[in-house]
Coordinates of C-alpha atoms and ligand atoms in Angstrom, one line a residue:
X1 CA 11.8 11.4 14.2
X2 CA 11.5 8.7 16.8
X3 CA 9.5 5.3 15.7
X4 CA 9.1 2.4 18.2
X5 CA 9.2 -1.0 15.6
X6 CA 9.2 -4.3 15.8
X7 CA 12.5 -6.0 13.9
X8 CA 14.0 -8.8 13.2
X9 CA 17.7 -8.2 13.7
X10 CA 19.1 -11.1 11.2
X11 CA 17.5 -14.1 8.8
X12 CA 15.4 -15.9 11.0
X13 CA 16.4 -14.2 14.1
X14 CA 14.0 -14.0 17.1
X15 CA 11.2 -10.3 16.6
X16 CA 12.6 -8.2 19.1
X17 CA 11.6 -4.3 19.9
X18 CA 13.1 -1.6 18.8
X19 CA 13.4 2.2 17.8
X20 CA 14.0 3.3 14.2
X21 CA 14.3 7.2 13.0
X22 CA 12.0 8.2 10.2
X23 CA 13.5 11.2 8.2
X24 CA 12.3 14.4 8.7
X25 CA 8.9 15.7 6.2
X26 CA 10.5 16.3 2.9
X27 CA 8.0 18.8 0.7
X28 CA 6.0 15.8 -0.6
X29 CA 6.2 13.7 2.2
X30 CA 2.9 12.5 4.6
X31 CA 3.5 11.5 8.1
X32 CA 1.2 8.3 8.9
X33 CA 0.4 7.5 12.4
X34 CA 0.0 4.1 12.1
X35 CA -2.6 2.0 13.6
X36 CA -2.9 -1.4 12.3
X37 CA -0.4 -3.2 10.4
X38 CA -1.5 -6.7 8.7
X39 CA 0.7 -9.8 8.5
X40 CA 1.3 -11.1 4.9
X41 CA 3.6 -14.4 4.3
X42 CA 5.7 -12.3 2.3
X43 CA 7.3 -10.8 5.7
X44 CA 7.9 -14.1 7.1
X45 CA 9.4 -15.2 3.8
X46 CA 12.1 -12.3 3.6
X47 CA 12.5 -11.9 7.7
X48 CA 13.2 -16.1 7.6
X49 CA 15.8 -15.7 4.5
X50 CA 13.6 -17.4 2.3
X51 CA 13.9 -15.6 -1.2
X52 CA 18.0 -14.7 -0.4
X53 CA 19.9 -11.6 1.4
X54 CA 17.5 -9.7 3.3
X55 CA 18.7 -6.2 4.3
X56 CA 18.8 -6.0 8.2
X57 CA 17.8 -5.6 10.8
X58 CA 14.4 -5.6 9.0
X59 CA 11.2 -4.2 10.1
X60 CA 9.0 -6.1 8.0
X61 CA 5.0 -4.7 7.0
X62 CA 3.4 -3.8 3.8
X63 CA 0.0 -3.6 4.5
X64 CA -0.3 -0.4 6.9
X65 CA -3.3 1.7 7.5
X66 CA -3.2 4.7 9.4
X67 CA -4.3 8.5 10.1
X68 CA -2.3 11.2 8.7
X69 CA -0.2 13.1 11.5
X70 CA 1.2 16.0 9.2
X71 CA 2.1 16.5 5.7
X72 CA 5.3 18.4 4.1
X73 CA 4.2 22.1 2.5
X74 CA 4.0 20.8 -0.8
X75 CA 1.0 18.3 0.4
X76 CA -2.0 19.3 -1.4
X77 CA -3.9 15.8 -1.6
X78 CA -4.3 14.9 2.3
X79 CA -4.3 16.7 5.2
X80 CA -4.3 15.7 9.5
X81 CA -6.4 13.4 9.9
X82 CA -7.2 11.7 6.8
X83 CA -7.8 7.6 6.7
X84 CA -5.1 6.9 4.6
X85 CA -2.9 2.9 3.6
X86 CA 0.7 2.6 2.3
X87 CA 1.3 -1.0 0.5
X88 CA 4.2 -2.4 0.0
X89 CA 5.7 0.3 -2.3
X90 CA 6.9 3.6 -1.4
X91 CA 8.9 5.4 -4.5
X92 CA 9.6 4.6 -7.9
X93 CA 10.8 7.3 -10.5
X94 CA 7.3 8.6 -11.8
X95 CA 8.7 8.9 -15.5
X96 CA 9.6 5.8 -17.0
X97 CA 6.4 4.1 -19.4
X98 CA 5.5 1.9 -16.5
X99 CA 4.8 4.8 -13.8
X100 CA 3.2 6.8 -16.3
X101 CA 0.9 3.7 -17.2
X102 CA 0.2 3.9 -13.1
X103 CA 2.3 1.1 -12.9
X104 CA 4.5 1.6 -10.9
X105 CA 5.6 -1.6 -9.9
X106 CA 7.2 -2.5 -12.7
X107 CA 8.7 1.0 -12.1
X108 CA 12.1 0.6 -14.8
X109 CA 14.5 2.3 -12.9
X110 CA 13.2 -0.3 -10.0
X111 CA 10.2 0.1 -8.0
X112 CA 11.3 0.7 -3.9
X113 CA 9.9 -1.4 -1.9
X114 CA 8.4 -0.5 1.6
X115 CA 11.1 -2.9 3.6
X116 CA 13.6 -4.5 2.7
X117 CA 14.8 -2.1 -0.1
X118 CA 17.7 0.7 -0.1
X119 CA 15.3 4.2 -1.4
X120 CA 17.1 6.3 -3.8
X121 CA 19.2 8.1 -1.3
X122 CA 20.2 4.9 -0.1
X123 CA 18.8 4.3 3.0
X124 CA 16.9 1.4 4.0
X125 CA 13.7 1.2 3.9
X126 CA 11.9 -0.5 6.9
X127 CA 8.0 -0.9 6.8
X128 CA 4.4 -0.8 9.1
X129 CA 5.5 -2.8 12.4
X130 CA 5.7 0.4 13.7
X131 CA 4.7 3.6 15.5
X132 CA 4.4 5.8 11.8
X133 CA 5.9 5.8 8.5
X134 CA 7.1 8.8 6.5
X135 CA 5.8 8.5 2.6
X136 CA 5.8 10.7 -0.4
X137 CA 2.2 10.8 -1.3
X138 CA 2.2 9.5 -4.6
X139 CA 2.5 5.9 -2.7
X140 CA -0.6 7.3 0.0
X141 CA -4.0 5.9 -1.0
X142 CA -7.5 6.9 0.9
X143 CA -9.4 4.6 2.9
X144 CA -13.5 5.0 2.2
X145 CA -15.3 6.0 5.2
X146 CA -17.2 2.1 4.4
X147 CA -14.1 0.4 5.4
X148 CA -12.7 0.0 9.0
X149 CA -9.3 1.0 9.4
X150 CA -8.1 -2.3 10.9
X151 CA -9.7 -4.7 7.6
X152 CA -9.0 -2.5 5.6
X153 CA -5.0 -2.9 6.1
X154 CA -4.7 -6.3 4.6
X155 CA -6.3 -4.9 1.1
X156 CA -3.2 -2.9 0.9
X157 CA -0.9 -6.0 -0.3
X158 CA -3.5 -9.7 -0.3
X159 CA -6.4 -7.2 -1.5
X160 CA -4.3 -5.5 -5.0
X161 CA -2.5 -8.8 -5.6
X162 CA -5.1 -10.8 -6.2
X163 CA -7.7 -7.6 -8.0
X164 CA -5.1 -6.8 -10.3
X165 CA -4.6 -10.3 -12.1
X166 CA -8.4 -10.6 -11.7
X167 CA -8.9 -8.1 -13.6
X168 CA -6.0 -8.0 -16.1
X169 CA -6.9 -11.9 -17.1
X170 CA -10.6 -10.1 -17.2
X171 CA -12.4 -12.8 -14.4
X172 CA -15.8 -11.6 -14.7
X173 CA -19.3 -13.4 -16.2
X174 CA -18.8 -16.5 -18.2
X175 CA -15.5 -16.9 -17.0
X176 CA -14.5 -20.1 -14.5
X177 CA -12.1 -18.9 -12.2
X178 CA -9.7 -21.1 -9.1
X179 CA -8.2 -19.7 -6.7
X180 CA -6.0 -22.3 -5.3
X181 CA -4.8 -21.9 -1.2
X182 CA -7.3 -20.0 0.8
X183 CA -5.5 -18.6 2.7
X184 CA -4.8 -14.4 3.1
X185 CA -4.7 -13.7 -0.5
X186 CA -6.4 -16.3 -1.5
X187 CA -9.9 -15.8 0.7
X188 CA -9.6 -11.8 -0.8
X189 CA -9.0 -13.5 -4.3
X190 CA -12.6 -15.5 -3.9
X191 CA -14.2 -12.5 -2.6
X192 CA -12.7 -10.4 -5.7
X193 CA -13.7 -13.2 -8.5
X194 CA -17.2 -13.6 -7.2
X195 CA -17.9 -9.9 -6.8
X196 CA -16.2 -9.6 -10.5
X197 CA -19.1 -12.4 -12.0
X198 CA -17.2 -15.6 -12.6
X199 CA -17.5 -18.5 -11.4
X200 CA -15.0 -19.5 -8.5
X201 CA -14.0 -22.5 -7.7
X202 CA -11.8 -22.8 -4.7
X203 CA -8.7 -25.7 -4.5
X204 CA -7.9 -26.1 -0.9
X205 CA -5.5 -28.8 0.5
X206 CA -8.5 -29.7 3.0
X207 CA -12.1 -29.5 3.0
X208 CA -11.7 -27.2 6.7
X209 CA -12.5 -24.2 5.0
X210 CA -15.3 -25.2 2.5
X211 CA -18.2 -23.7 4.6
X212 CA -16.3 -20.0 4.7
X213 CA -15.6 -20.5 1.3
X214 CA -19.3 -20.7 0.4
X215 CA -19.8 -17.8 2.3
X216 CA -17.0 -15.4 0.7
X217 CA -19.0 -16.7 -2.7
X218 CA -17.1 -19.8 -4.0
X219 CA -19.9 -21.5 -6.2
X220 CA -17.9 -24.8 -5.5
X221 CA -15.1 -26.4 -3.4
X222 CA -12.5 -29.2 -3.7
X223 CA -9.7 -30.4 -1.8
X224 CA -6.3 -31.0 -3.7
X225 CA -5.5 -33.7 -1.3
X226 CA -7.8 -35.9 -3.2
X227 CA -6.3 -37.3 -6.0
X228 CA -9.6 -37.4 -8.0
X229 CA -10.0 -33.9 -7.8
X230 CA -7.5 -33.4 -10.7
X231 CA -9.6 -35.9 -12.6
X232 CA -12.9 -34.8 -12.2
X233 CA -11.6 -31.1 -13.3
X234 CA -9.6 -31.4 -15.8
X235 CA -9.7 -28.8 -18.5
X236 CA -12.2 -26.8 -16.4
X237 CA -10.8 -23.5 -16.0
X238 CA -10.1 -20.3 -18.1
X239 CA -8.1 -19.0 -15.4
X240 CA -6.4 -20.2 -12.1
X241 CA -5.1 -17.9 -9.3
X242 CA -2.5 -19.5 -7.2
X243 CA -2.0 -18.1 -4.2
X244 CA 0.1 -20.9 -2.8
X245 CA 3.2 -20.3 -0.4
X246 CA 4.8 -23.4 -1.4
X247 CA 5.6 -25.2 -4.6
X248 CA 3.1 -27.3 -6.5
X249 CA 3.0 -30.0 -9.0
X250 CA 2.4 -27.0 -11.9
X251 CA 1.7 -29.8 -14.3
X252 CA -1.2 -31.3 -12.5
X253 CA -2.5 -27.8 -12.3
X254 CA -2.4 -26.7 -15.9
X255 CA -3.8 -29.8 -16.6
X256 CA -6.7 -28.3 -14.7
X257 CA -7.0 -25.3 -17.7
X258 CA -8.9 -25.4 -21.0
X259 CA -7.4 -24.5 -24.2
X260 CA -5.8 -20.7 -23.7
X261 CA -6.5 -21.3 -20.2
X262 CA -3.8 -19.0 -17.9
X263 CA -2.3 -19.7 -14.3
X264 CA -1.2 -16.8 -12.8
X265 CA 1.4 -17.4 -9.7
X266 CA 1.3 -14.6 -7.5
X267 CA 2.6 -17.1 -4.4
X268 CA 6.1 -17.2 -4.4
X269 CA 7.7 -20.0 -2.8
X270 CA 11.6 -20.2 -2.0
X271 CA 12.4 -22.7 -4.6
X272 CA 11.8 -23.0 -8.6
X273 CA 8.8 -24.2 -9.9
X274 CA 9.3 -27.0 -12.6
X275 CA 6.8 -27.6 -15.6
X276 CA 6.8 -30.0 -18.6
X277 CA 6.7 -28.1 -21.8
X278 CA 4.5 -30.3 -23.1
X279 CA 1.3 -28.9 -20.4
X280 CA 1.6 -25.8 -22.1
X281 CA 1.7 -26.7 -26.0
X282 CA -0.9 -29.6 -25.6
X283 CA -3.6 -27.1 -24.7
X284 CA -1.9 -23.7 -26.0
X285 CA -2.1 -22.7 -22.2
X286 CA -0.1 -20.3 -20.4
X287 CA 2.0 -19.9 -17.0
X288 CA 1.5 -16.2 -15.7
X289 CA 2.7 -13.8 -12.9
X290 CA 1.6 -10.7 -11.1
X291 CA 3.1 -8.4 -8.7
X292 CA 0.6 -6.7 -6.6
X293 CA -0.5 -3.8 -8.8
X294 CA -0.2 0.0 -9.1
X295 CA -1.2 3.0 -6.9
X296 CA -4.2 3.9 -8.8
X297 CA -5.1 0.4 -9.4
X298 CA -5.1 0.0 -5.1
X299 CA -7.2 3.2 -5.1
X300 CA -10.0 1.5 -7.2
X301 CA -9.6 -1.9 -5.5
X302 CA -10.4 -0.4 -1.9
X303 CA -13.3 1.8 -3.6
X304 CA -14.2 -0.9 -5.0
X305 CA -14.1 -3.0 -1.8
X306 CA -16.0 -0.3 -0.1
X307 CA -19.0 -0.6 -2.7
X308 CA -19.2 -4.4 -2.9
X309 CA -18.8 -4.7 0.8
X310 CA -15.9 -7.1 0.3
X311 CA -13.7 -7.2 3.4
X312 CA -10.8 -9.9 4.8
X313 CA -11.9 -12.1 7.9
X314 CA -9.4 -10.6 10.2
X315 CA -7.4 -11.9 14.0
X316 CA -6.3 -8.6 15.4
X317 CA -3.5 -9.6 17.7
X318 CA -1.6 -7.3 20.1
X319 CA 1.9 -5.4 19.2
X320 CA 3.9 -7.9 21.3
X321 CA 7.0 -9.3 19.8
X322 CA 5.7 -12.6 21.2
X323 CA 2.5 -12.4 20.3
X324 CA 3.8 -11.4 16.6
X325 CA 6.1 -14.3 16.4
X326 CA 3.1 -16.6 17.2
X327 CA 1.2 -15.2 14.5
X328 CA 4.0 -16.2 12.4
X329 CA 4.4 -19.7 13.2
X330 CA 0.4 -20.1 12.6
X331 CA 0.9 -18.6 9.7
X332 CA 3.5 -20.5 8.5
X333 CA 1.2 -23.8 9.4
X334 CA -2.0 -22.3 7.5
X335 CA -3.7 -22.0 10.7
X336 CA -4.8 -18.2 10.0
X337 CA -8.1 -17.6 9.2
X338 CA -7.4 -15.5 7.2
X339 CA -5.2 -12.7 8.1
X340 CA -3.5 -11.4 11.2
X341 CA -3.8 -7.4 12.0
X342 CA -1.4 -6.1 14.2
X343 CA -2.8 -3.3 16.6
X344 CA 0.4 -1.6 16.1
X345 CA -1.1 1.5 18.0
X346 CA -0.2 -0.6 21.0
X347 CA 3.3 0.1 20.4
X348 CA 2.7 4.0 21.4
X349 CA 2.2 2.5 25.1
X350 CA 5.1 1.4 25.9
Ligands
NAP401 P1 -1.0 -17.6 3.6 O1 -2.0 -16.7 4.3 O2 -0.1 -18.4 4.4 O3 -1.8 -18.5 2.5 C1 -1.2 -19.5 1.7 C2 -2.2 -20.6 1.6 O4 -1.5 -21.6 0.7 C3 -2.5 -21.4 2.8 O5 -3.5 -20.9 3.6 C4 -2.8 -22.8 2.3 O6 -4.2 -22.8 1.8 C5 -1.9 -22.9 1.1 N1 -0.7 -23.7 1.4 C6 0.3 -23.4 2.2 N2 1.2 -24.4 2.2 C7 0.8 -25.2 1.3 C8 1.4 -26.4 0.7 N3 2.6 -26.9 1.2 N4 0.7 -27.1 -0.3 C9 -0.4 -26.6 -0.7 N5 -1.0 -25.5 -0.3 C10 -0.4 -24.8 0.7 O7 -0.1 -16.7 2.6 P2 -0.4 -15.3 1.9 O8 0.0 -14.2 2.8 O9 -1.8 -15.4 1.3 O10 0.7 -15.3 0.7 C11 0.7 -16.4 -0.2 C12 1.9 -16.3 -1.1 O11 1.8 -15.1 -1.9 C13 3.2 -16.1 -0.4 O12 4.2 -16.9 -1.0 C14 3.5 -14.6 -0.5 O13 4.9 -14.3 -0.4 C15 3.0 -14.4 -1.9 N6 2.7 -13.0 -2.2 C16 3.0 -12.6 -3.5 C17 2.6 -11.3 -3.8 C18 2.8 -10.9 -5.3 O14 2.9 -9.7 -5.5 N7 2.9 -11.8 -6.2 C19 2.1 -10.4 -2.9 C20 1.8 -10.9 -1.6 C21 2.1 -12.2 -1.3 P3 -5.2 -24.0 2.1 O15 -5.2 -24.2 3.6 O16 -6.5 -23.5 1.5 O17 -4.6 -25.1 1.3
ZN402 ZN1 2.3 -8.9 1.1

């Protein structure tokens, strides 16, 4: 089965068009039509090189949203026509104590990702900058009638990476929660924390995004630019979600913890972190990661989007390889507010 894609044919090559084969419907397997595809920093990170060998060419996308086209006989859970989102996993084995915990992630035989992976037969795997993907519907989630198809597609990777370490570190009432970077994770991660009941305090390298901030429901807003910022909050916080690209002084942010106070990286910047011993013992605080979060988990994240009427603050852009690449490059300058949706049903005109 013909799919017209967008690729990038090596590490930090120019986006270019071109036309990948999906395999044919296995009896588990759902046929997506796609129709918006979001841009996470994650795809520029792993299209530019950034975390090491990329497999390519690469057709990067991990936060697809779709109708369902056809399903393999053994379908019984969707059927034509269904609103349905793929994230940025698409097999794992199903048996091991992690996929039976529903998460599947942390999958033991290793989770497969939706690009940039080999699947179990071997094959690459290449993800939603494209006409339709072929999934096995274990990795299929439903999108509520509530949510639009093209915000809903970001949810699929920025909205379950930040919910599921929200939730696991329990943010919720009496808790004071950062999120540090507003950006697209982060501006879900505010949204999450608010709806959850803590307290959320947002740490943004400027003040340019306060009044949004306020909006999403950040109770209060400082800029880490300003030195005194890390004064006046020192201690502050039972939990701090970084959502940075980029590496940080991660001393001068647990410093912003109280005693068992957790950060929890879920950015994931090219180089090592470093960290002084000592601003973890001082304070018996802990450094934390998350990987977005399991299948059933994403299920009750987009319900639960649905009910609180959380949604991302979307630029839909055109399926262009030009206009794609720009997105990038304003992405990669934090001037995205706050995610970029790619009408990847544009590609069917061409
Ligand atoms: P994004 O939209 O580019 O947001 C990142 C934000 O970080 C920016 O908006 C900016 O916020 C801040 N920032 C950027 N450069 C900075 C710097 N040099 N110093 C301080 N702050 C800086 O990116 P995203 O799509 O949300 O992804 C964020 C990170 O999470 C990426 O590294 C991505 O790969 C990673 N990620 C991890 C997982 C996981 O499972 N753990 C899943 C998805 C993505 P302000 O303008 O507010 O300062
Ligand atoms: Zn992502």
């Amino acid at each position: 089965m013909k799919a017209k894609s967008l690729q990038i044919p090596s590490a930090g090559a120019v986006i270019e068009r071109t036309v990948i084969e999906r395999r044919e419907l296995r009896e588990h397997d759902v046929l997506i039509d796609i129709k918006y595809s979001g841009i996470c920093h994650s795809d520029i990170h792993q299209g530019e090189g950034d975390w090491g060998d990329g497999i390519f060419p690469m057709v990067p996308g991990h936060e697809i949203v779709g109708l369902v086209a056809a399903v393999g006989p053994g379908v019984t859970t969707f059927s034509a026509g269904d609103r349905v989102g793929v994230g940025c996993f698409v097999d794992s084995c199903g048996e091991c104590e992690y996929c039976l915990a529903g998460e599947e992630q942390y999958c033991k035989k290793g989770v497969v990702s939706t690009y940039n992976a080999m699947d179990y037969d071997g094959n690459p795997t290449y993800g939603g900058y494209s006409q339709n993907i072929v999934v096995t519907e274990r990795f299929v989630v439903r999108v509520p009638d509530k949510l639009n198809l093209d915000v809903a597609a970001p949810l699929l990777c920025a909205g379950i990476t930040t919910y599921s370490p929200l939730r696991h570190w329990h943010a919720g009432p009496g808790k004071k929660v950062a999120v540090v970077g507003m950006g697209g994770l982060g501006h879900l991660g505010v949204q999450f924390a608010h709806a959850l009941g803590a307290e959320v305090t947002v740490l943004s390298t400027s003040l340019s995004k306060q009044e949004e901030a306020f909006k999403l429901g950040a109770d209060h807003y400082y800029a880490t630019r300003d030195p005194e910022t890390f004064t006046k909050l020192a201690g502050s916080f039972d939990l701090i979600l970084n959502t940075v690209s980029a590496n940080l002084d991660m001393d001068a942010y647990l410093s912003l913890l109280r005693i068992d106070g957790t950060i929890v990286n879920v950015g994931a910047p090219a180089k090592p972190d470093t960290y002084s011993a000592f601003s973890l013992i001082m304070a018996r605080r802990s450094l934390a990661g998350s990987l977005v979060g399991g299948i059933r988990e994403t299920q009750e994240m987009l319900d639960f989007c649905a009910e609180h009427g959380i949604a991302p603050l979307i630029e839909v852009i055109g399926a262009d390889p030009e206009e794609v690449q720009h997105a990038w490059k304003r992405v990669k300058q934090s001037d995205v507010r706050y995610r970029f949706v790619i009408d990847t049903a544009q590609l069917n005109r061409d």
